[in-house]
PDB file of C-alpha atoms and ligand atoms in Angstrom:
ATOM      1  CA  MET A1264      -0.256  -0.130   0.140  1.00 87.00           C
ATOM      2  CA  ARG A1265       2.647   2.188   1.161  1.00 90.00           C
ATOM      3  CA  ARG A1266       4.766   2.050  -2.221  1.00 92.00           C
ATOM      4  CA  LEU A1267       1.207   2.327  -4.369  1.00 92.00           C
ATOM      5  CA  GLU A1268       0.197   5.458  -2.138  1.00 91.00           C
ATOM      6  CA  GLN A1269       3.961   7.070  -2.674  1.00 92.00           C
ATOM      7  CA  GLN A1270       3.343   7.002  -6.369  1.00 90.00           C
ATOM      8  CA  GLY A1271       0.305   8.696  -5.882  1.00 90.00           C
ATOM      9  CA  PHE A1272      -2.031   5.994  -7.460  1.00 91.00           C
ATOM     10  CA  GLU A1273      -5.380   6.278  -6.121  1.00 93.00           C
ATOM     11  CA  LEU A1274      -6.144   2.653  -4.105  1.00 95.00           C
ATOM     12  CA  VAL A1275      -9.146   1.567  -3.801  1.00 96.00           C
ATOM     13  CA  GLN A1276      -9.099  -1.510  -1.328  1.00 93.00           C
ATOM     14  CA  TRP A1277     -11.119  -4.089   0.922  1.00 94.00           C
ATOM     15  CA  PRO A1278     -10.268  -3.062   3.813  1.00 91.00           C
ATOM     16  CA  LYS A1279     -11.170  -6.663   6.173  1.00 93.00           C
ATOM     17  CA  ASP A1280      -9.277  -9.329   6.308  1.00 91.00           C
ATOM     18  CA  SER A1281     -11.180 -11.513   3.768  1.00 91.00           C
ATOM     19  CA  SER A1282     -11.807 -12.003   0.079  1.00 90.00           C
ATOM     20  CA  MET A1283     -13.409  -8.702  -1.680  1.00 93.00           C
ATOM     21  CA  PRO A1284     -17.279 -10.095  -2.103  1.00 96.00           C
ATOM     22  CA  ARG A1285     -18.120 -10.152  -5.652  1.00 97.00           C
ATOM     23  CA  GLU A1286     -20.392  -7.793  -6.219  1.00 97.00           C
ATOM     24  CA  THR A1287     -18.149  -5.313  -4.432  1.00 97.00           C
ATOM     25  CA  LEU A1288     -15.001  -6.535  -6.943  1.00 97.00           C
ATOM     26  CA  LEU A1289     -17.287  -5.740  -9.860  1.00 98.00           C
ATOM     27  CA  LYS A1290     -18.113  -2.652  -8.748  1.00 98.00           C
ATOM     28  CA  ASP A1291     -14.778  -1.095  -7.770  1.00 97.00           C
ATOM     29  CA  VAL A1292     -12.928  -2.641 -10.336  1.00 98.00           C
ATOM     30  CA  ARG A1293     -14.835  -0.266 -13.015  1.00 98.00           C
ATOM     31  CA  GLY A1294     -12.098   2.147 -14.380  1.00 98.00           C
ATOM     32  CA  ALA A1295      -9.279   0.570 -12.874  1.00 98.00           C
ATOM     33  CA  GLU A1296      -5.967   0.186 -14.442  1.00 97.00           C
ATOM     34  CA  GLY A1297      -4.635  -2.328 -12.749  1.00 98.00           C
ATOM     35  CA  ILE A1298      -5.731  -5.238 -10.250  1.00 98.00           C
ATOM     36  CA  ILE A1299      -3.830  -6.638  -7.398  1.00 97.00           C
ATOM     37  CA  CYS A1300      -5.602  -9.892  -6.830  1.00 97.00           C
ATOM     38  CA  MET A1301      -5.373 -12.999  -4.544  1.00 96.00           C
ATOM     39  CA  LEU A1302      -6.045 -16.718  -5.643  1.00 97.00           C
ATOM     40  CA  SER A1303      -9.240 -16.694  -4.167  1.00 95.00           C
ATOM     41  CA  ASP A1304     -10.358 -14.287  -6.587  1.00 96.00           C
ATOM     42  CA  LYS A1305     -11.858 -15.095  -9.782  1.00 97.00           C
ATOM     43  CA  ILE A1306     -10.446 -12.753 -12.454  1.00 98.00           C
ATOM     44  CA  ASP A1307     -12.999 -13.927 -15.375  1.00 98.00           C
ATOM     45  CA  LYS A1308     -14.318 -12.451 -18.159  1.00 98.00           C
ATOM     46  CA  GLN A1309     -16.852 -10.013 -16.445  1.00 98.00           C
ATOM     47  CA  VAL A1310     -14.335  -8.512 -14.477  1.00 98.00           C
ATOM     48  CA  PHE A1311     -12.358  -7.859 -17.313  1.00 98.00           C
ATOM     49  CA  ASP A1312     -15.313  -6.400 -19.194  1.00 98.00           C
ATOM     50  CA  ALA A1313     -16.851  -4.982 -15.821  1.00 98.00           C
ATOM     51  CA  ALA A1314     -13.040  -3.144 -15.286  1.00 98.00           C
ATOM     52  CA  GLY A1315     -12.910  -1.645 -18.994  1.00 98.00           C
ATOM     53  CA  PRO A1316     -10.549  -1.120 -21.968  1.00 98.00           C
ATOM     54  CA  GLN A1317      -7.798   0.966 -19.827  1.00 98.00           C
ATOM     55  CA  LEU A1318      -7.091  -1.933 -17.368  1.00 98.00           C
ATOM     56  CA  LYS A1319      -3.307  -2.467 -17.967  1.00 98.00           C
ATOM     57  CA  VAL A1320      -2.330  -5.709 -15.496  1.00 98.00           C
ATOM     58  CA  VAL A1321      -4.173  -8.319 -13.181  1.00 98.00           C
ATOM     59  CA  SER A1322      -1.186  -8.755 -10.758  1.00 98.00           C
ATOM     60  CA  THR A1323      -1.778 -11.759  -8.564  1.00 98.00           C
ATOM     61  CA  MET A1324      -0.485 -12.692  -5.344  1.00 97.00           C
ATOM     62  CA  SER A1325       0.242 -16.446  -6.150  1.00 98.00           C
ATOM     63  CA  VAL A1326       2.257 -18.797  -8.151  1.00 97.00           C
ATOM     64  CA  GLY A1327      -0.749 -20.297  -9.741  1.00 98.00           C
ATOM     65  CA  TYR A1328      -2.777 -18.947 -12.419  1.00 98.00           C
ATOM     66  CA  ASP A1329      -5.918 -20.821 -12.425  1.00 98.00           C
ATOM     67  CA  HIS A1330      -8.173 -18.176 -11.366  1.00 98.00           C
ATOM     68  CA  ILE A1331      -7.153 -16.045 -14.072  1.00 98.00           C
ATOM     69  CA  ASP A1332      -9.065 -16.045 -17.739  1.00 98.00           C
ATOM     70  CA  LEU A1333      -5.936 -16.078 -19.804  1.00 98.00           C
ATOM     71  CA  ARG A1334      -7.927 -16.144 -22.917  1.00 97.00           C
ATOM     72  CA  THR A1335      -9.997 -12.809 -22.204  1.00 98.00           C
ATOM     73  CA  ALA A1336      -6.966 -11.322 -20.539  1.00 98.00           C
ATOM     74  CA  LYS A1337      -5.193 -11.746 -24.098  1.00 97.00           C
ATOM     75  CA  GLU A1338      -8.064 -10.507 -26.229  1.00 97.00           C
ATOM     76  CA  HIS A1339      -7.955  -7.024 -23.813  1.00 96.00           C
ATOM     77  CA  GLY A1340      -4.385  -6.844 -24.051  1.00 97.00           C
ATOM     78  CA  VAL A1341      -3.931  -6.819 -20.530  1.00 98.00           C
ATOM     79  CA  LYS A1342      -0.301  -7.975 -18.951  1.00 98.00           C
ATOM     80  CA  ILE A1343      -0.516 -11.029 -15.924  1.00 98.00           C
ATOM     81  CA  GLY A1344       2.022 -10.423 -13.490  1.00 98.00           C
ATOM     82  CA  TYR A1345       2.770 -13.640 -10.526  1.00 98.00           C
ATOM     83  CA  THR A1346       5.220 -14.389  -8.148  1.00 98.00           C
ATOM     84  CA  PRO A1347       7.232 -17.467  -9.111  1.00 97.00           C
ATOM     85  CA  ASP A1348      10.045 -18.788  -7.623  1.00 97.00           C
ATOM     86  CA  VAL A1349       9.872 -17.004  -4.171  1.00 98.00           C
ATOM     87  CA  LEU A1350       7.570 -19.579  -2.676  1.00 98.00           C
ATOM     88  CA  THR A1351       9.595 -22.298  -3.780  1.00 98.00           C
ATOM     89  CA  ASP A1352      10.704 -23.392  -0.927  1.00 98.00           C
ATOM     90  CA  ALA A1353       8.092 -22.224   1.960  1.00 98.00           C
ATOM     91  CA  THR A1354       5.868 -24.872  -0.505  1.00 98.00           C
ATOM     92  CA  ALA A1355       8.431 -27.638  -1.258  1.00 98.00           C
ATOM     93  CA  ASP A1356       9.115 -27.498   3.053  1.00 98.00           C
ATOM     94  CA  LEU A1357       5.138 -27.805   3.858  1.00 98.00           C
ATOM     95  CA  THR A1358       4.989 -30.366   0.891  1.00 99.00           C
ATOM     96  CA  VAL A1359       7.467 -32.553   3.207  1.00 98.00           C
ATOM     97  CA  LEU A1360       6.015 -31.542   6.515  1.00 98.00           C
ATOM     98  CA  LEU A1361       2.342 -33.096   5.290  1.00 98.00           C
ATOM     99  CA  THR A1362       4.261 -35.899   3.956  1.00 98.00           C
ATOM    100  CA  LEU A1363       5.673 -36.414   7.393  1.00 98.00           C
ATOM    101  CA  ALA A1364       2.394 -35.813   8.975  1.00 98.00           C
ATOM    102  CA  ALA A1365       0.688 -38.548   6.959  1.00 98.00           C
ATOM    103  CA  ALA A1366       3.683 -41.221   6.910  1.00 98.00           C
ATOM    104  CA  ARG A1367       3.488 -41.048  10.317  1.00 98.00           C
ATOM    105  CA  GLN A1368      -0.022 -40.463  11.542  1.00 98.00           C
ATOM    106  CA  MET A1369       0.389 -37.344  13.135  1.00 98.00           C
ATOM    107  CA  LYS A1370      -3.084 -36.355  13.342  1.00 98.00           C
ATOM    108  CA  SER A1371      -4.524 -39.574  15.450  1.00 98.00           C
ATOM    109  CA  GLY A1372      -0.619 -38.619  17.665  1.00 98.00           C
ATOM    110  CA  VAL A1373      -1.792 -35.441  18.250  1.00 98.00           C
ATOM    111  CA  ARG A1374      -5.098 -36.234  19.359  1.00 97.00           C
ATOM    112  CA  ALA A1375      -3.788 -39.162  21.521  1.00 97.00           C
ATOM    113  CA  ALA A1376      -1.694 -36.788  23.037  1.00 97.00           C
ATOM    114  CA  GLU A1377      -4.141 -34.339  23.802  1.00 98.00           C
ATOM    115  CA  THR A1378      -7.233 -36.198  24.710  1.00 97.00           C
ATOM    116  CA  GLY A1379      -6.162 -39.228  26.965  1.00 96.00           C
ATOM    117  CA  GLU A1380      -6.103 -41.588  24.449  1.00 96.00           C
ATOM    118  CA  TRP A1381      -2.009 -41.897  24.946  1.00 97.00           C
ATOM    119  CA  ARG A1382      -1.543 -45.138  27.356  1.00 94.00           C
ATOM    120  CA  GLU A1383       1.596 -46.880  27.899  1.00 94.00           C
ATOM    121  CA  TRP A1384       4.645 -47.308  25.266  1.00 96.00           C
ATOM    122  CA  ARG A1385       3.165 -50.034  22.980  1.00 96.00           C
ATOM    123  CA  PRO A1386       5.127 -51.733  20.106  1.00 97.00           C
ATOM    124  CA  ASP A1387       3.012 -51.175  17.322  1.00 97.00           C
ATOM    125  CA  TRP A1388       0.668 -48.102  18.150  1.00 97.00           C
ATOM    126  CA  LEU A1389       0.685 -45.924  15.801  1.00 98.00           C
ATOM    127  CA  CYS A1390       3.385 -47.428  13.551  1.00 98.00           C
ATOM    128  CA  GLY A1391       3.896 -45.225  10.019  1.00 98.00           C
ATOM    129  CA  TYR A1392       6.149 -45.578   7.078  1.00 98.00           C
ATOM    130  CA  GLN A1393      10.135 -44.195   6.773  1.00 98.00           C
ATOM    131  CA  PHE A1394      11.330 -42.878   3.474  1.00 98.00           C
ATOM    132  CA  LYS A1395      15.020 -44.975   3.378  1.00 98.00           C
ATOM    133  CA  GLY A1396      14.666 -47.221   0.129  1.00 98.00           C
ATOM    134  CA  LYS A1397      11.197 -45.879  -0.913  1.00 98.00           C
ATOM    135  CA  THR A1398      10.400 -44.472  -4.834  1.00 98.00           C
ATOM    136  CA  LEU A1399       8.986 -41.054  -4.563  1.00 98.00           C
ATOM    137  CA  GLY A1400       6.421 -39.984  -7.474  1.00 99.00           C
ATOM    138  CA  VAL A1401       6.049 -36.577  -8.584  1.00 98.00           C
ATOM    139  CA  VAL A1402       3.351 -34.832 -10.659  1.00 98.00           C
ATOM    140  CA  GLY A1403       4.440 -31.376 -11.748  1.00 97.00           C
ATOM    141  CA  MET A1404       8.026 -31.712 -11.614  1.00 98.00           C
ATOM    142  CA  GLY A1405       8.649 -27.926 -11.645  1.00 97.00           C
ATOM    143  CA  ARG A1406      10.749 -25.664  -9.345  1.00 97.00           C
ATOM    144  CA  ILE A1407       8.144 -26.814  -5.950  1.00 98.00           C
ATOM    145  CA  GLY A1408       8.416 -30.449  -7.410  1.00 98.00           C
ATOM    146  CA  GLN A1409      11.996 -30.727  -7.769  1.00 98.00           C
ATOM    147  CA  ALA A1410      12.537 -28.812  -4.249  1.00 98.00           C
ATOM    148  CA  VAL A1411      10.595 -31.445  -2.567  1.00 98.00           C
ATOM    149  CA  ALA A1412      12.284 -34.404  -4.341  1.00 98.00           C
ATOM    150  CA  SER A1413      15.228 -32.787  -3.413  1.00 98.00           C
ATOM    151  CA  ARG A1414      14.476 -32.295  -0.062  1.00 98.00           C
ATOM    152  CA  LEU A1415      12.900 -36.142   0.053  1.00 98.00           C
ATOM    153  CA  LYS A1416      16.256 -37.549  -0.795  1.00 98.00           C
ATOM    154  CA  ALA A1417      17.742 -36.261   1.974  1.00 98.00           C
ATOM    155  CA  PHE A1418      15.186 -38.163   3.984  1.00 98.00           C
ATOM    156  CA  GLY A1419      16.837 -41.606   1.974  1.00 98.00           C
ATOM    157  CA  ILE A1420      14.368 -41.846  -1.134  1.00 98.00           C
ATOM    158  CA  ASP A1421      16.059 -44.290  -3.427  1.00 97.00           C
ATOM    159  CA  ARG A1422      14.115 -43.823  -6.431  1.00 98.00           C
ATOM    160  CA  VAL A1423      12.539 -40.198  -8.141  1.00 98.00           C
ATOM    161  CA  ILE A1424      10.134 -40.733 -10.896  1.00 98.00           C
ATOM    162  CA  TYR A1425       7.689 -38.063 -12.407  1.00 98.00           C
ATOM    163  CA  TRP A1426       5.010 -37.562 -14.577  1.00 98.00           C
ATOM    164  CA  GLY A1427       3.790 -34.578 -16.762  1.00 97.00           C
ATOM    165  CA  ARG A1428       3.109 -32.679 -19.909  1.00 95.00           C
ATOM    166  CA  ASN A1429       6.893 -33.428 -20.721  1.00 95.00           C
ATOM    167  CA  GLU A1430      10.480 -35.147 -20.114  1.00 97.00           C
ATOM    168  CA  LYS A1431      12.324 -32.226 -18.419  1.00 96.00           C
ATOM    169  CA  PRO A1432      16.066 -31.980 -19.367  1.00 95.00           C
ATOM    170  CA  GLY A1433      18.747 -32.363 -16.908  1.00 96.00           C
ATOM    171  CA  LEU A1434      16.551 -33.968 -13.971  1.00 97.00           C
ATOM    172  CA  LYS A1435      18.456 -37.282 -14.755  1.00 96.00           C
ATOM    173  CA  GLU A1436      21.937 -36.006 -13.819  1.00 96.00           C
ATOM    174  CA  SER A1437      20.276 -33.454 -11.235  1.00 96.00           C
ATOM    175  CA  LEU A1438      18.298 -35.691  -9.169  1.00 97.00           C
ATOM    176  CA  ASN A1439      18.264 -39.086 -10.991  1.00 96.00           C
ATOM    177  CA  ALA A1440      14.966 -38.465 -11.710  1.00 98.00           C
ATOM    178  CA  HIS A1441      13.052 -40.558 -14.387  1.00 98.00           C
ATOM    179  CA  PHE A1442      10.141 -39.288 -16.727  1.00 98.00           C
ATOM    180  CA  VAL A1443       7.572 -42.116 -16.269  1.00 98.00           C
ATOM    181  CA  THR A1444       3.270 -43.001 -17.609  1.00 98.00           C
ATOM    182  CA  PHE A1445       1.102 -42.083 -15.024  1.00 98.00           C
ATOM    183  CA  ASP A1446       0.083 -45.185 -14.652  1.00 98.00           C
ATOM    184  CA  GLU A1447       3.849 -46.928 -13.767  1.00 98.00           C
ATOM    185  CA  LEU A1448       4.024 -43.343 -11.665  1.00 98.00           C
ATOM    186  CA  THR A1449       0.768 -44.539  -9.149  1.00 98.00           C
ATOM    187  CA  SER A1450       1.580 -48.098  -9.077  1.00 98.00           C
ATOM    188  CA  THR A1451       5.249 -47.794  -8.178  1.00 98.00           C
ATOM    189  CA  SER A1452       5.421 -44.890  -5.745  1.00 99.00           C
ATOM    190  CA  ASP A1453       5.562 -44.928  -2.382  1.00 99.00           C
ATOM    191  CA  PHE A1454       5.012 -41.536  -1.725  1.00 99.00           C
ATOM    192  CA  ILE A1455       3.184 -39.340  -4.093  1.00 99.00           C
ATOM    193  CA  VAL A1456       3.310 -35.895  -3.988  1.00 99.00           C
ATOM    194  CA  ALA A1457       0.945 -33.317  -6.419  1.00 98.00           C
ATOM    195  CA  CYS A1458       3.080 -30.018  -7.353  1.00 98.00           C
ATOM    196  CA  CYS A1459       1.337 -29.345 -10.816  1.00 98.00           C
ATOM    197  CA  ALA A1460      -0.331 -26.751 -12.096  1.00 97.00           C
ATOM    198  CA  LEU A1461      -4.642 -27.087 -12.184  1.00 98.00           C
ATOM    199  CA  THR A1462      -4.884 -27.766 -16.263  1.00 97.00           C
ATOM    200  CA  PRO A1463      -7.438 -29.550 -18.377  1.00 97.00           C
ATOM    201  CA  GLU A1464      -5.082 -32.231 -18.062  1.00 97.00           C
ATOM    202  CA  THR A1465      -4.472 -32.340 -14.784  1.00 98.00           C
ATOM    203  CA  LYS A1466      -8.311 -31.681 -13.514  1.00 98.00           C
ATOM    204  CA  ASP A1467      -8.921 -34.713 -11.895  1.00 98.00           C
ATOM    205  CA  VAL A1468      -6.343 -36.781 -12.376  1.00 98.00           C
ATOM    206  CA  PHE A1469      -6.392 -38.082  -9.309  1.00 99.00           C
ATOM    207  CA  ASN A1470      -9.542 -40.106  -9.198  1.00 98.00           C
ATOM    208  CA  TYR A1471     -10.740 -43.244  -7.357  1.00 98.00           C
ATOM    209  CA  ASP A1472      -9.201 -45.526 -10.219  1.00 98.00           C
ATOM    210  CA  ALA A1473      -5.889 -43.576 -10.014  1.00 98.00           C
ATOM    211  CA  PHE A1474      -5.833 -44.392  -6.089  1.00 99.00           C
ATOM    212  CA  LYS A1475      -6.960 -48.044  -6.701  1.00 98.00           C
ATOM    213  CA  ASN A1476      -3.868 -48.561  -8.776  1.00 98.00           C
ATOM    214  CA  MET A1477      -1.632 -47.118  -6.007  1.00 99.00           C
ATOM    215  CA  LYS A1478      -0.030 -49.444  -3.331  1.00 98.00           C
ATOM    216  CA  LYS A1479      -1.629 -50.016  -0.051  1.00 98.00           C
ATOM    217  CA  ASN A1480       1.265 -48.540   1.868  1.00 98.00           C
ATOM    218  CA  ALA A1481       1.219 -45.243  -0.660  1.00 98.00           C
ATOM    219  CA  ILE A1482       0.873 -41.632   1.167  1.00 99.00           C
ATOM    220  CA  PHE A1483      -0.545 -38.974  -1.190  1.00 99.00           C
ATOM    221  CA  VAL A1484       0.145 -35.537  -0.948  1.00 99.00           C
ATOM    222  CA  ASN A1485      -1.578 -32.281  -2.363  1.00 99.00           C
ATOM    223  CA  THR A1486      -0.190 -29.121  -2.174  1.00 98.00           C
ATOM    224  CA  ALA A1487      -1.279 -27.691  -5.837  1.00 98.00           C
ATOM    225  CA  ARG A1488      -4.865 -27.153  -6.211  1.00 98.00           C
ATOM    226  CA  GLY A1489      -7.831 -28.735  -4.789  1.00 98.00           C
ATOM    227  CA  GLY A1490      -9.500 -29.555  -8.703  1.00 98.00           C
ATOM    228  CA  VAL A1491      -6.277 -32.031  -9.473  1.00 98.00           C
ATOM    229  CA  VAL A1492      -7.925 -34.669  -7.360  1.00 98.00           C
ATOM    230  CA  ASP A1493     -11.570 -36.251  -7.491  1.00 98.00           C
ATOM    231  CA  GLN A1494     -12.503 -35.566  -4.164  1.00 98.00           C
ATOM    232  CA  ASP A1495     -15.020 -38.230  -3.810  1.00 98.00           C
ATOM    233  CA  GLY A1496     -12.379 -40.935  -5.092  1.00 98.00           C
ATOM    234  CA  LEU A1497     -10.529 -40.186  -2.300  1.00 98.00           C
ATOM    235  CA  VAL A1498     -12.626 -40.407   0.226  1.00 98.00           C
ATOM    236  CA  LYS A1499     -13.814 -43.406  -0.746  1.00 98.00           C
ATOM    237  CA  ALA A1500     -10.299 -45.136  -1.417  1.00 98.00           C
ATOM    238  CA  LEU A1501      -9.172 -43.435   2.183  1.00 98.00           C
ATOM    239  CA  GLN A1502     -12.164 -45.252   3.779  1.00 98.00           C
ATOM    240  CA  GLU A1503     -11.745 -48.444   1.584  1.00 98.00           C
ATOM    241  CA  ASN A1504      -7.914 -48.096   3.134  1.00 98.00           C
ATOM    242  CA  LEU A1505      -6.394 -48.527  -0.389  1.00 98.00           C
ATOM    243  CA  ILE A1506      -3.701 -45.903   0.293  1.00 98.00           C
ATOM    244  CA  ALA A1507      -2.205 -45.810   3.889  1.00 98.00           C
ATOM    245  CA  GLY A1508      -3.188 -41.814   4.045  1.00 98.00           C
ATOM    246  CA  ALA A1509      -3.390 -38.305   2.352  1.00 99.00           C
ATOM    247  CA  GLY A1510      -1.918 -35.186   3.690  1.00 99.00           C
ATOM    248  CA  LEU A1511      -3.564 -31.814   1.780  1.00 99.00           C
ATOM    249  CA  ASP A1512      -3.062 -28.353   1.613  1.00 98.00           C
ATOM    250  CA  VAL A1513      -5.385 -27.557  -1.144  1.00 98.00           C
ATOM    251  CA  THR A1514      -8.910 -28.837  -1.355  1.00 98.00           C
ATOM    252  CA  ASN A1515     -12.219 -28.013  -3.467  1.00 98.00           C
ATOM    253  CA  PRO A1516     -13.963 -25.861  -2.100  1.00 97.00           C
ATOM    254  CA  GLU A1517     -11.887 -23.835  -0.347  1.00 97.00           C
ATOM    255  CA  PRO A1518     -12.421 -23.377   2.460  1.00 97.00           C
ATOM    256  CA  LEU A1519     -13.482 -27.333   3.168  1.00 98.00           C
ATOM    257  CA  PRO A1520     -16.691 -27.097   5.398  1.00 98.00           C
ATOM    258  CA  THR A1521     -15.842 -28.763   8.556  1.00 98.00           C
ATOM    259  CA  ASP A1522     -18.559 -31.318   8.341  1.00 98.00           C
ATOM    260  CA  HIS A1523     -16.622 -32.653   5.047  1.00 98.00           C
ATOM    261  CA  PRO A1524     -15.558 -36.488   5.661  1.00 98.00           C
ATOM    262  CA  LEU A1525     -12.340 -36.042   4.858  1.00 98.00           C
ATOM    263  CA  PHE A1526     -12.296 -34.172   8.225  1.00 98.00           C
ATOM    264  CA  LYS A1527     -13.524 -37.517  10.084  1.00 98.00           C
ATOM    265  CA  LEU A1528     -10.996 -39.640   8.489  1.00 98.00           C
ATOM    266  CA  ASP A1529      -7.651 -40.369  10.719  1.00 97.00           C
ATOM    267  CA  ASN A1530      -5.777 -41.373   7.829  1.00 97.00           C
ATOM    268  CA  CYS A1531      -6.018 -37.969   6.403  1.00 98.00           C
ATOM    269  CA  VAL A1532      -4.305 -34.645   7.582  1.00 98.00           C
ATOM    270  CA  ILE A1533      -5.704 -31.611   5.748  1.00 98.00           C
ATOM    271  CA  LEU A1534      -3.906 -27.983   6.146  1.00 98.00           C
ATOM    272  CA  PRO A1535      -5.925 -24.641   5.281  1.00 98.00           C
ATOM    273  CA  HIS A1536      -3.670 -23.523   1.996  1.00 98.00           C
ATOM    274  CA  ILE A1537      -0.777 -22.537   3.640  1.00 98.00           C
ATOM    275  CA  GLY A1538       2.042 -23.633   1.571  1.00 98.00           C
ATOM    276  CA  SER A1539       3.816 -20.293   0.618  1.00 98.00           C
ATOM    277  CA  ALA A1540       2.797 -18.461   4.304  1.00 98.00           C
ATOM    278  CA  THR A1541       6.151 -17.857   5.489  1.00 98.00           C
ATOM    279  CA  ILE A1542       7.267 -14.182   6.262  1.00 98.00           C
ATOM    280  CA  GLU A1543       9.529 -14.292   4.030  1.00 98.00           C
ATOM    281  CA  ALA A1544       7.927 -15.531   0.947  1.00 98.00           C
ATOM    282  CA  ARG A1545       4.866 -13.754   1.823  1.00 98.00           C
ATOM    283  CA  GLU A1546       6.751 -10.227   2.107  1.00 97.00           C
ATOM    284  CA  THR A1547       8.411 -10.930  -1.292  1.00 98.00           C
ATOM    285  CA  MET A1548       5.265 -11.606  -2.925  1.00 98.00           C
ATOM    286  CA  GLY A1549       3.715  -8.645  -1.973  1.00 97.00           C
ATOM    287  CA  ASP A1550       6.554  -6.749  -3.316  1.00 97.00           C
ATOM    288  CA  MET A1551       6.484  -8.599  -6.670  1.00 98.00           C
ATOM    289  CA  CYS A1552       2.878  -7.898  -6.984  1.00 97.00           C
ATOM    290  CA  VAL A1553       3.633  -3.764  -6.518  1.00 97.00           C
ATOM    291  CA  ASP A1554       6.894  -4.142  -8.975  1.00 98.00           C
ATOM    292  CA  ASN A1555       4.535  -5.785 -11.957  1.00 98.00           C
ATOM    293  CA  VAL A1556       1.990  -3.300 -11.158  1.00 97.00           C
ATOM    294  CA  LEU A1557       4.789  -0.151 -11.495  1.00 96.00           C
ATOM    295  CA  ALA A1558       6.070  -1.771 -14.254  1.00 97.00           C
ATOM    296  CA  ALA A1559       2.769  -1.968 -16.180  1.00 97.00           C
ATOM    297  CA  LEU A1560       1.451   1.060 -15.351  1.00 95.00           C
ATOM    298  CA  LYS A1561       4.840   2.825 -16.738  1.00 94.00           C
ATOM    299  CA  ASN A1562       3.961   1.025 -19.653  1.00 95.00           C
ATOM    300  CA  GLU A1563       6.803  -0.946 -19.106  1.00 96.00           C
ATOM    301  CA  SER A1564       7.193  -5.137 -19.768  1.00 96.00           C
ATOM    302  CA  ILE A1565       6.977  -6.459 -16.498  1.00 98.00           C
ATOM    303  CA  PRO A1566       9.715  -8.109 -14.539  1.00 98.00           C
ATOM    304  CA  PHE A1567       7.379 -11.528 -13.275  1.00 98.00           C
ATOM    305  CA  GLY A1568       5.015 -11.892 -15.945  1.00 98.00           C
ATOM    306  CA  LEU A1569       3.501 -14.634 -17.563  1.00 96.00           C
ATOM    307  CA  LYS A1570       4.297 -15.352 -20.928  1.00 92.00           C
ATOM    308  CA  TYR A1571       1.079 -16.828 -22.723  1.00 87.00           C
TER     309      TYR A1571
HETATM  310  O1  LIG B1336      -1.237 -21.424  -3.939  1.00 90.10           O
HETATM  311  C1  LIG B1336      -0.737 -20.601  -4.238  1.00 90.10           C
HETATM  312  C2  LIG B1336      -0.203 -20.324  -5.033  1.00 90.10           C
HETATM  313  O2  LIG B1336      -0.568 -20.612  -6.125  1.00 90.10           O
HETATM  314  O3  LIG B1336       0.550 -18.974  -4.973  1.00 90.10           O
END
């Protein structure tokens, strides 16, 4: 706010600690030259039309941009700014946290400690899985997927495989990571992490059949987008113990209603979409958003822009 105000811009803001209601967004966006938005704001044709032809830039405080209608942005000649790289470490750390939490039954353990279910030490109580000698499957081997793989290798992961749009050059050398089919990834991995963008190819890719194809000891972790999982399929797979557990930082919808069946499952740990929530990442993301807006309003090319 300070940086934009110092430049003399008129700021129209939603003052509350919540998303701007849709009607307010459609009203307040009128005449704007730049929009700073969050991943929870749907920036679709209606918003572009409501804003008007002077709109130069939409700057999202996120690395994901599935909430923005890129085709309409292109038609309107609007630049799109986002915040890649700076949240890679934070999100990879949280992915590891969820993988460990799901693999080591953390939800049941915390509850037991807090509620008196914790009795004496028992040799077979709350046993989970360790990483040594295991296979990690990454769906979406971009910046975050690679950072997760290198972290989990330090925990003893032996084989890294990945699936995505294409094989990535250099990953065999840097991470000894191998490009495989989705079917091979789901059927042979012990830990499966989703770090991909939500696209038509990845929507609902983790459905009941995919979970059924996984090993019984598989741990599934999603820090990408809720939309890559068919959630009913995941509930069924966890209820039927087709896989050992899941860790989710993203769901569909968000927030997930507190009476959702996923919350009732001991083998599912859920966090409220906090992958990039470190002070360091969020401060830098905020600055990048402003850098993008300032450049666009000066008709310069934006420093963190999407090429689309
Ligand atoms: O999900 C978080 C982001 O896209 O930045």
